[in-house]
Structure formats: C-alpha cells, structure tokens
mmCIF file of C-alpha atoms in Angstrom:
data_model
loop_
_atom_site.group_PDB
_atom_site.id
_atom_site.type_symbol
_atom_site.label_atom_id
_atom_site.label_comp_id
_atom_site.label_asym_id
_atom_site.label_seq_id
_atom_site.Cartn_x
_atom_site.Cartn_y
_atom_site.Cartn_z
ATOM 1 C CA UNK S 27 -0.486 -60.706 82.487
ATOM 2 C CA UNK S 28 -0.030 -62.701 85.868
ATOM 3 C CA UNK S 29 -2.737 -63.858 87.491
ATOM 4 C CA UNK S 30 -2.818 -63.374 91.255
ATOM 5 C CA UNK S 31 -1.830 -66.291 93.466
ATOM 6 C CA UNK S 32 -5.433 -65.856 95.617
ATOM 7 C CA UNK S 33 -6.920 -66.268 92.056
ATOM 8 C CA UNK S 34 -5.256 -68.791 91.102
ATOM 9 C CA UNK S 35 -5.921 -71.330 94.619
ATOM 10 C CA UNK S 36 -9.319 -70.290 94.083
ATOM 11 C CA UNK S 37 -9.599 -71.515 90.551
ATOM 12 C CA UNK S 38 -7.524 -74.782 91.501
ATOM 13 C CA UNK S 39 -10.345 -75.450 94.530
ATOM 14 C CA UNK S 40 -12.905 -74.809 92.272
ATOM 15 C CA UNK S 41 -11.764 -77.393 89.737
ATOM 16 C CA UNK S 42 -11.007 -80.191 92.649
ATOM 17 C CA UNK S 43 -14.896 -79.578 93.536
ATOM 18 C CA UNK S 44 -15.710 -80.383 90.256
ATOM 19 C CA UNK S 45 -13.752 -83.205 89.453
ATOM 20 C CA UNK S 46 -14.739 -84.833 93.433
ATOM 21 C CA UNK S 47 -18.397 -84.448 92.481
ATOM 22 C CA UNK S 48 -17.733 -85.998 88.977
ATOM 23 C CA UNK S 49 -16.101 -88.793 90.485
ATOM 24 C CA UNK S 50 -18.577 -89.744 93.022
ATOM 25 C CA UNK S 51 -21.504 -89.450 89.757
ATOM 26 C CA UNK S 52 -19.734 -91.671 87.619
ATOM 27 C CA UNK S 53 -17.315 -93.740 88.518
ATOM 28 C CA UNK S 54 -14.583 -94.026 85.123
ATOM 29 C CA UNK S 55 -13.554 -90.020 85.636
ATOM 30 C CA UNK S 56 -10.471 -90.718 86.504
ATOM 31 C CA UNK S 57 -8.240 -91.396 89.799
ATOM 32 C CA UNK S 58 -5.179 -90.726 91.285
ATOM 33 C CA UNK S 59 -4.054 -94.120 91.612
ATOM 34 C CA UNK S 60 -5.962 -95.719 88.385
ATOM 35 C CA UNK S 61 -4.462 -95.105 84.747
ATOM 36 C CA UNK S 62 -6.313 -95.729 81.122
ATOM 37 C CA UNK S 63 -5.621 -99.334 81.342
ATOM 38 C CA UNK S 64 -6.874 -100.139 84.674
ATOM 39 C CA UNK S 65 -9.802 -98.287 84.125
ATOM 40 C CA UNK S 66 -10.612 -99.900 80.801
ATOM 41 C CA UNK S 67 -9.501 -103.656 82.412
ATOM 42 C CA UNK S 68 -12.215 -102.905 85.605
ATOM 43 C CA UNK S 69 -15.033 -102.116 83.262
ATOM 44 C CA UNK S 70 -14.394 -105.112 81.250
ATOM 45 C CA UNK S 71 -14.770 -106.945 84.062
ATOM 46 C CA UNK S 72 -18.056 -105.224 85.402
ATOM 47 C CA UNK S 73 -19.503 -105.648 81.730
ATOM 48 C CA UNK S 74 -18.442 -109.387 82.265
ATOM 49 C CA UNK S 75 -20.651 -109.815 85.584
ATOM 50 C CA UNK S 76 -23.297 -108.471 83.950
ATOM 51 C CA UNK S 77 -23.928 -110.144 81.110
ATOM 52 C CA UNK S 78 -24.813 -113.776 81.838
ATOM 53 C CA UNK S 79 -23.761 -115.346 78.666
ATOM 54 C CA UNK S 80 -20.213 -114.125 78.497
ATOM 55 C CA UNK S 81 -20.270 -114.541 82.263
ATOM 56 C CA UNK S 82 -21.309 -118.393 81.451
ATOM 57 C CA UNK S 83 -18.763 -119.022 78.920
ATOM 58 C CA UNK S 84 -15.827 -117.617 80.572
ATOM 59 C CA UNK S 85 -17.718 -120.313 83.603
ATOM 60 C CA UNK S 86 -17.349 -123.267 81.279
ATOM 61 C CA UNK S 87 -13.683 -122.169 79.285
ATOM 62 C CA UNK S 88 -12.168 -122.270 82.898
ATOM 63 C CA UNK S 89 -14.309 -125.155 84.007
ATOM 64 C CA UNK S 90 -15.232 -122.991 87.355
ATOM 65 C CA UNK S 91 -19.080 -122.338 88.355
ATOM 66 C CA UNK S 92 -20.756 -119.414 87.651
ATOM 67 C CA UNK S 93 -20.778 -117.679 90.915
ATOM 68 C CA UNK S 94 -17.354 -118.601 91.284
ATOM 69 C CA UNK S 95 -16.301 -117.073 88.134
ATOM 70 C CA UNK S 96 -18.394 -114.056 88.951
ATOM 71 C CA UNK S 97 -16.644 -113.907 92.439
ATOM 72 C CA UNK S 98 -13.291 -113.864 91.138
ATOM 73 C CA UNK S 99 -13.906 -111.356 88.706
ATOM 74 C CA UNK S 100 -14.992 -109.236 91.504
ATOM 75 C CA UNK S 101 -12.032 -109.744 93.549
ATOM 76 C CA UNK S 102 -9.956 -108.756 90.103
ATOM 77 C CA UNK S 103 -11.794 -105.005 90.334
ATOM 78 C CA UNK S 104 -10.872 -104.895 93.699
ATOM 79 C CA UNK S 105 -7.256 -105.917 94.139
ATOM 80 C CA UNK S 106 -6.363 -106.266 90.241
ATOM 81 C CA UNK S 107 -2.612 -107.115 90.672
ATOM 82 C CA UNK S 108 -3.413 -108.504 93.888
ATOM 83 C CA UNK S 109 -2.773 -107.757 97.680
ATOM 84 C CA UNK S 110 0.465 -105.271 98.323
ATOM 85 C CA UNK S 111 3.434 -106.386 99.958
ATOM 86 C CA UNK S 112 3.946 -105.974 103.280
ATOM 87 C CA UNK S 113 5.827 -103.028 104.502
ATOM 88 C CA UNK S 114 7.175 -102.074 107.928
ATOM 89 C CA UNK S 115 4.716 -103.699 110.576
ATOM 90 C CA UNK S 116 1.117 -103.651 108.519
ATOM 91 C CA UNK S 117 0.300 -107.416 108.370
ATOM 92 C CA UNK S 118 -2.435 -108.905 106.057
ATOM 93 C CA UNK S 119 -5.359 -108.839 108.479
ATOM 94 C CA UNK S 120 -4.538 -104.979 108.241
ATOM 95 C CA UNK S 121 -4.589 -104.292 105.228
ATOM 96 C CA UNK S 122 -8.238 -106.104 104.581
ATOM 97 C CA UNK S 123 -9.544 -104.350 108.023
ATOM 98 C CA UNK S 124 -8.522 -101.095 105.987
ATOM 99 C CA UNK S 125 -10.069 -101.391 102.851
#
C-alpha cells in the first residue's frame, strides 16, 4: 500500500516540529552539522567548566589560570577545530560578526 505524497509531507513536517522543539529543550538531540563525537567532545568540555576541581587540575597540568583554562575551553565548544578558512571574499571580521 502507497501512502499518498500529501500524507507523507505532512508526516515529514510533523516530525521536523518535533525534532526543532526537542532541540531547542535539550541541547545533545542532535544537529545537522554535529556528529556523535562532537557532541560527546562539547559535553566533556561543559562538564569540565563546571566542575571546579577537574577545571583546577587541567589549570595547574597546563600551568594556565583558572579562568583562562575555563575560557579556552569555551572557545573549544564554540569553534572546536577552529575558525574556517576563508572562501571567496568573507574575511575574518565576517565570519565573527556572523556568529
């Protein structure tokens, strides 16, 4: 049995609502643009800020201070492999006016 194409853009809209509004409620549902890895890697990172021990140690194994340390680990969830090449015309001060 076929199912109608109306019935079947209907059902696809209705499952992009749900996955937008499961996205915007918690934040590890998944992405486009994000795999597994990268989602695992940016959590391990938040879970890093957060806890002040670890966030201390990591501080003293890379002989940075702590708000430095927690500042770069912020810039890692942000940009993890770091800022894109350029391409045709965008410059730098661009790309960080965009995002």
């Amino acid at each position: 049995m076929r199912l109608s194409a109306k019935f079947t853009i209907k059902l696809v809209k209705a499952s992009n609502r749900f996955n937008i509004n499961s996205q915007a409620k918690y934040v590890g549902t998944g992405h486009a643009d994000l795999n597994r890895l990268m989602n695992i890697q940016r959590d391990s990172y938040a879970s890093y800020i957060g806890h002040y021990p670890l966030l201390a140690y990591f501080a003293i194994a890379e002989n940075e201070s702590i708000g430095r340390e927690c500042y770069n680990f912020m810039q890692k969830i942000l940009l993890p492999c770091g800022l894109p090449p350029e391409r045709g015309g965008y410059t730098l001060a661009w790309y960080i006016s965009y995002v």
